[in-house]
């Protein structure tokens, strides 16, 4: 079974631009969660999607948004990029996510975003 | 609010020895789960071990085991017979209504 895939793997953008990151979950997984990883703040939860609905959200500004499609693939969008948005963005998929907490979350390799 | 604290930023251990990584947490949830994840250098994060809070028995997975002290809100990871491939960043995490991670501990296994 293929693992979680994320595209692109690397991105370089300039301040003020917007960016869209994509995540394809493991087949059969309906929950996708997004995390931001930085050296200073560590791993922080952005949001979780399940069956095309945002089920949970972390403490990030409205510039960070996401969506999920009927095939469970998810996209994350960051508008008006700031230097502080430079990070590794990880997505993780699971069968039911927060609906069943014992589910293992499987992580993708991440997208490394650099904002200049 | 959920918080997870890992007080050891870095640790090192000789190959074949045992090492324990510390983790404490705080939560108001009654039904929660605890995890240790491993992130090798430039590689994907993978689950090492998990513990259901309602279970008193400590979880074990081969060379990995936990010491779960619910009253003290402590969840340490013991790695026995350390191997070079265990070199990684280890994250403790708690799942209440979302997955909250600690800051991580860099573990270096030396030959």
Tab-separated table of C-alpha atoms in Angstrom:
chain	number	residue	atom	x	y	z
A	1	UNK	CA	0.000	0.000	0.000
A	2	UNK	CA	1.428	3.374	-0.963
A	3	UNK	CA	2.247	5.738	1.888
A	4	UNK	CA	1.258	9.351	2.389
A	5	UNK	CA	2.579	11.535	-0.394
A	6	UNK	CA	3.084	15.256	-0.371
A	7	UNK	CA	3.787	17.568	-3.280
A	8	UNK	CA	5.827	19.510	-3.902
A	9	UNK	CA	8.688	18.453	-1.651
A	10	UNK	CA	10.386	21.842	-1.775
A	11	UNK	CA	9.084	25.332	-2.450
A	12	UNK	CA	10.644	28.762	-2.477
A	13	UNK	CA	8.332	31.749	-2.394
A	14	UNK	CA	8.617	35.447	-1.644
A	15	UNK	CA	6.765	37.436	0.956
A	16	UNK	CA	3.222	38.337	-0.002
A	17	UNK	CA	2.755	35.411	-2.365
A	18	UNK	CA	0.408	32.540	-1.716
A	19	UNK	CA	1.127	28.823	-1.842
A	20	UNK	CA	-0.837	25.579	-2.098
A	21	UNK	CA	0.464	22.299	-0.750
A	22	UNK	CA	-1.027	18.928	-1.563
A	23	UNK	CA	-1.358	15.723	0.433
A	24	UNK	CA	-2.554	12.326	-0.761
A	25	UNK	CA	-3.443	10.013	2.122
A	26	UNK	CA	-3.066	6.283	2.310
A	27	UNK	CA	-5.831	4.547	0.399
A	28	UNK	CA	-8.860	4.078	2.633
A	29	UNK	CA	-7.859	6.768	5.112
A	30	UNK	CA	-10.481	9.459	5.496
A	31	UNK	CA	-8.764	11.779	7.944
A	32	UNK	CA	-5.967	14.151	7.001
A	33	UNK	CA	-4.211	16.407	9.496
A	34	UNK	CA	-1.683	19.133	8.801
A	35	UNK	CA	1.215	20.205	11.008
A	36	UNK	CA	3.816	22.943	10.839
A	37	UNK	CA	7.330	22.069	12.032
A	38	UNK	CA	9.868	24.790	12.825
A	39	UNK	CA	13.039	24.762	14.938
A	40	UNK	CA	11.610	27.423	17.239
A	41	UNK	CA	8.019	26.310	17.694
A	42	UNK	CA	8.375	22.585	17.091
A	43	UNK	CA	5.416	20.656	15.702
A	44	UNK	CA	2.149	22.514	15.765
A	45	UNK	CA	-1.267	21.279	14.690
A	46	UNK	CA	-2.884	23.274	11.900
A	47	UNK	CA	-6.143	21.481	11.144
A	48	UNK	CA	-7.814	18.142	10.556
A	49	UNK	CA	-10.172	17.212	7.753
A	50	UNK	CA	-12.497	14.242	7.696
A	51	UNK	CA	-14.944	13.469	4.913
A	52	UNK	CA	-14.401	16.884	3.310
A	53	UNK	CA	-15.178	18.738	6.556
A	54	UNK	CA	-12.799	20.556	8.843
A	55	UNK	CA	-13.164	18.770	12.147
A	56	UNK	CA	-10.516	20.488	14.214
A	57	UNK	CA	-8.374	23.597	13.985
A	58	UNK	CA	-5.214	24.820	15.690
A	59	UNK	CA	-4.232	28.350	16.640
A	60	UNK	CA	-3.114	29.727	13.312
A	61	UNK	CA	-4.258	32.911	11.554
A	62	UNK	CA	-6.888	32.834	8.856
A	63	UNK	CA	-4.172	33.032	6.195
A	64	UNK	CA	-3.838	29.293	6.693
A	65	UNK	CA	-6.688	27.345	5.169
A	66	UNK	CA	-7.326	23.922	3.817
A	67	UNK	CA	-9.788	21.689	2.128
A	68	UNK	CA	-10.395	18.046	1.445
A	69	UNK	CA	-11.772	16.455	-1.671
A	70	UNK	CA	-14.122	13.522	-2.051
A	71	UNK	CA	-11.167	11.174	-2.662
A	72	UNK	CA	-9.704	12.310	0.711
A	73	UNK	CA	-6.837	14.205	-0.888
A	74	UNK	CA	-6.218	17.442	0.909
A	75	UNK	CA	-4.726	20.797	0.085
A	76	UNK	CA	-3.408	23.472	2.361
A	77	UNK	CA	-3.195	27.095	1.303
A	78	UNK	CA	-1.221	29.914	2.854
A	79	UNK	CA	-1.975	33.400	1.593
A	80	UNK	CA	0.118	36.552	1.991
A	81	UNK	CA	3.225	34.638	2.974
A	82	UNK	CA	5.430	35.952	5.773
A	83	UNK	CA	9.042	35.107	6.546
A	84	UNK	CA	7.881	33.247	9.641
A	85	UNK	CA	5.892	30.819	7.515
A	86	UNK	CA	9.138	29.141	6.457
A	87	UNK	CA	8.775	25.614	7.811
A	88	UNK	CA	8.373	21.948	7.088
A	89	UNK	CA	4.686	21.245	6.549
A	90	UNK	CA	3.678	17.707	7.370
A	91	UNK	CA	0.463	15.963	6.659
A	92	UNK	CA	-0.688	12.787	8.314
A	93	UNK	CA	-3.496	10.447	7.446
A	94	UNK	CA	-5.458	7.978	9.509
A	95	UNK	CA	-8.598	5.924	9.164
A	96	UNK	CA	-10.826	8.032	11.401
A	97	UNK	CA	-8.570	10.658	12.977
A	98	UNK	CA	-9.947	12.281	16.104
A	99	UNK	CA	-13.056	10.156	15.757
A	100	UNK	CA	-11.016	7.194	16.953
A	101	UNK	CA	-7.993	8.266	18.892
A	102	UNK	CA	-6.220	4.936	18.827
A	103	UNK	CA	-5.757	5.210	15.085
A	104	UNK	CA	-2.152	5.541	14.048
A	105	UNK	CA	-1.357	8.689	12.126
A	106	UNK	CA	0.929	8.032	9.168
A	107	UNK	CA	3.048	10.964	8.177
A	108	UNK	CA	4.174	12.089	4.761
A	109	UNK	CA	7.710	13.280	3.983
A	110	UNK	CA	6.690	16.918	4.250
A	111	UNK	CA	6.937	19.994	2.069
A	112	UNK	CA	9.834	22.309	2.883
A	113	UNK	CA	8.617	25.886	2.336
A	114	UNK	CA	11.123	28.710	2.279
A	115	UNK	CA	9.829	32.274	2.226
A	116	UNK	CA	12.315	34.925	1.077
B	1	UNK	CA	-5.321	22.867	27.444
B	2	UNK	CA	-3.041	20.052	26.376
B	3	UNK	CA	0.708	20.444	26.939
B	4	UNK	CA	3.566	18.000	26.453
B	5	UNK	CA	7.032	18.612	27.897
B	6	UNK	CA	10.253	16.865	26.964
B	7	UNK	CA	12.985	18.151	29.245
B	8	UNK	CA	15.948	16.541	27.477
B	9	UNK	CA	16.846	18.392	24.259
B	10	UNK	CA	19.657	15.976	23.425
B	11	UNK	CA	20.885	12.608	24.634
B	12	UNK	CA	23.505	10.154	23.549
B	13	UNK	CA	23.979	6.464	24.246
B	14	UNK	CA	26.479	3.794	23.340
B	15	UNK	CA	25.382	1.068	20.980
B	16	UNK	CA	23.802	-1.895	22.806
B	17	UNK	CA	23.092	0.141	25.932
B	18	UNK	CA	19.740	1.263	27.330
B	19	UNK	CA	18.451	4.827	27.315
B	20	UNK	CA	15.322	6.448	28.727
B	21	UNK	CA	13.681	9.533	27.272
B	22	UNK	CA	11.432	11.574	29.536
B	23	UNK	CA	8.045	13.098	28.846
B	24	UNK	CA	5.423	14.756	31.016
B	25	UNK	CA	2.056	16.015	29.916
B	26	UNK	CA	-0.984	17.852	31.126
B	27	UNK	CA	-4.558	17.521	29.995
B	28	UNK	CA	-8.106	17.950	31.186
B	29	UNK	CA	-9.278	15.123	28.957
B	30	UNK	CA	-10.320	11.844	30.552
B	31	UNK	CA	-10.008	9.789	27.417
B	32	UNK	CA	-6.619	10.321	25.822
B	33	UNK	CA	-3.787	8.468	24.198
B	34	UNK	CA	-0.039	8.872	24.326
B	35	UNK	CA	2.484	8.242	21.589
B	36	UNK	CA	6.177	8.264	20.883
B	37	UNK	CA	7.144	9.153	17.329
B	38	UNK	CA	10.580	8.905	15.750
B	39	UNK	CA	11.862	11.265	13.059
B	40	UNK	CA	15.205	10.083	11.606
B	41	UNK	CA	17.381	12.712	9.915
B	42	UNK	CA	15.716	13.779	6.667
B	43	UNK	CA	13.259	10.936	6.865
B	44	UNK	CA	9.591	10.513	7.607
B	45	UNK	CA	8.101	10.488	11.070
B	46	UNK	CA	6.991	7.052	12.192
B	47	UNK	CA	5.123	5.761	15.210
B	48	UNK	CA	7.270	3.943	17.757
B	49	UNK	CA	4.774	3.029	20.439
B	50	UNK	CA	1.405	4.089	21.832
B	51	UNK	CA	-0.395	3.835	25.157
B	52	UNK	CA	-4.075	4.082	25.973
B	53	UNK	CA	-4.463	6.133	29.156
B	54	UNK	CA	-7.128	3.834	30.561
B	55	UNK	CA	-4.751	0.862	30.420
B	56	UNK	CA	-2.481	0.411	33.421
B	57	UNK	CA	-0.198	-2.046	31.679
B	58	UNK	CA	2.814	-0.412	30.051
B	59	UNK	CA	3.055	-0.841	26.294
B	60	UNK	CA	6.013	-2.636	24.741
B	61	UNK	CA	7.136	-3.021	21.143
B	62	UNK	CA	10.233	-5.168	20.796
B	63	UNK	CA	13.146	-3.084	22.167
B	64	UNK	CA	10.876	-0.143	22.990
B	65	UNK	CA	8.833	0.101	26.157
B	66	UNK	CA	7.166	2.853	28.136
B	67	UNK	CA	6.837	3.689	31.791
B	68	UNK	CA	3.389	5.237	32.094
B	69	UNK	CA	2.624	6.917	35.409
B	70	UNK	CA	-0.878	8.325	35.026
B	71	UNK	CA	-1.101	10.098	38.373
B	72	UNK	CA	2.221	11.805	37.775
B	73	UNK	CA	1.324	12.442	34.108
B	74	UNK	CA	4.609	10.939	33.059
B	75	UNK	CA	5.269	8.862	29.946
B	76	UNK	CA	8.909	7.885	29.435
B	77	UNK	CA	10.335	5.781	26.611
B	78	UNK	CA	12.963	3.127	27.250
B	79	UNK	CA	15.062	1.872	24.351
B	80	UNK	CA	16.954	-1.314	25.088
B	81	UNK	CA	19.932	-2.643	23.132
B	82	UNK	CA	20.285	0.679	21.292
B	83	UNK	CA	21.200	0.460	17.626
B	84	UNK	CA	22.763	2.992	15.274
B	85	UNK	CA	19.467	3.148	13.394
B	86	UNK	CA	17.783	4.487	16.524
B	87	UNK	CA	19.535	7.824	15.975
B	88	UNK	CA	16.682	10.272	15.449
B	89	UNK	CA	14.549	12.983	16.963
B	90	UNK	CA	11.967	11.454	19.287
B	91	UNK	CA	8.676	13.199	19.930
B	92	UNK	CA	6.274	12.476	22.722
B	93	UNK	CA	2.684	13.274	21.767
B	94	UNK	CA	-0.719	13.246	23.358
B	95	UNK	CA	-4.041	12.831	21.588
B	96	UNK	CA	-6.978	14.396	23.386
B	97	UNK	CA	-8.998	16.179	20.721
B	98	UNK	CA	-5.878	16.758	18.613
B	99	UNK	CA	-2.323	15.510	18.515
B	100	UNK	CA	-0.034	17.733	20.605
B	101	UNK	CA	3.724	17.166	20.429
B	102	UNK	CA	6.557	17.877	22.802
B	103	UNK	CA	9.630	19.783	21.644
B	104	UNK	CA	11.507	16.581	20.902
B	105	UNK	CA	14.690	14.873	22.106
B	106	UNK	CA	17.581	14.300	19.734
B	107	UNK	CA	19.016	10.860	20.431
B	108	UNK	CA	22.445	9.949	19.111
B	109	UNK	CA	23.574	6.341	19.266
B	110	UNK	CA	27.363	6.038	19.200
B	111	UNK	CA	29.374	3.041	18.026
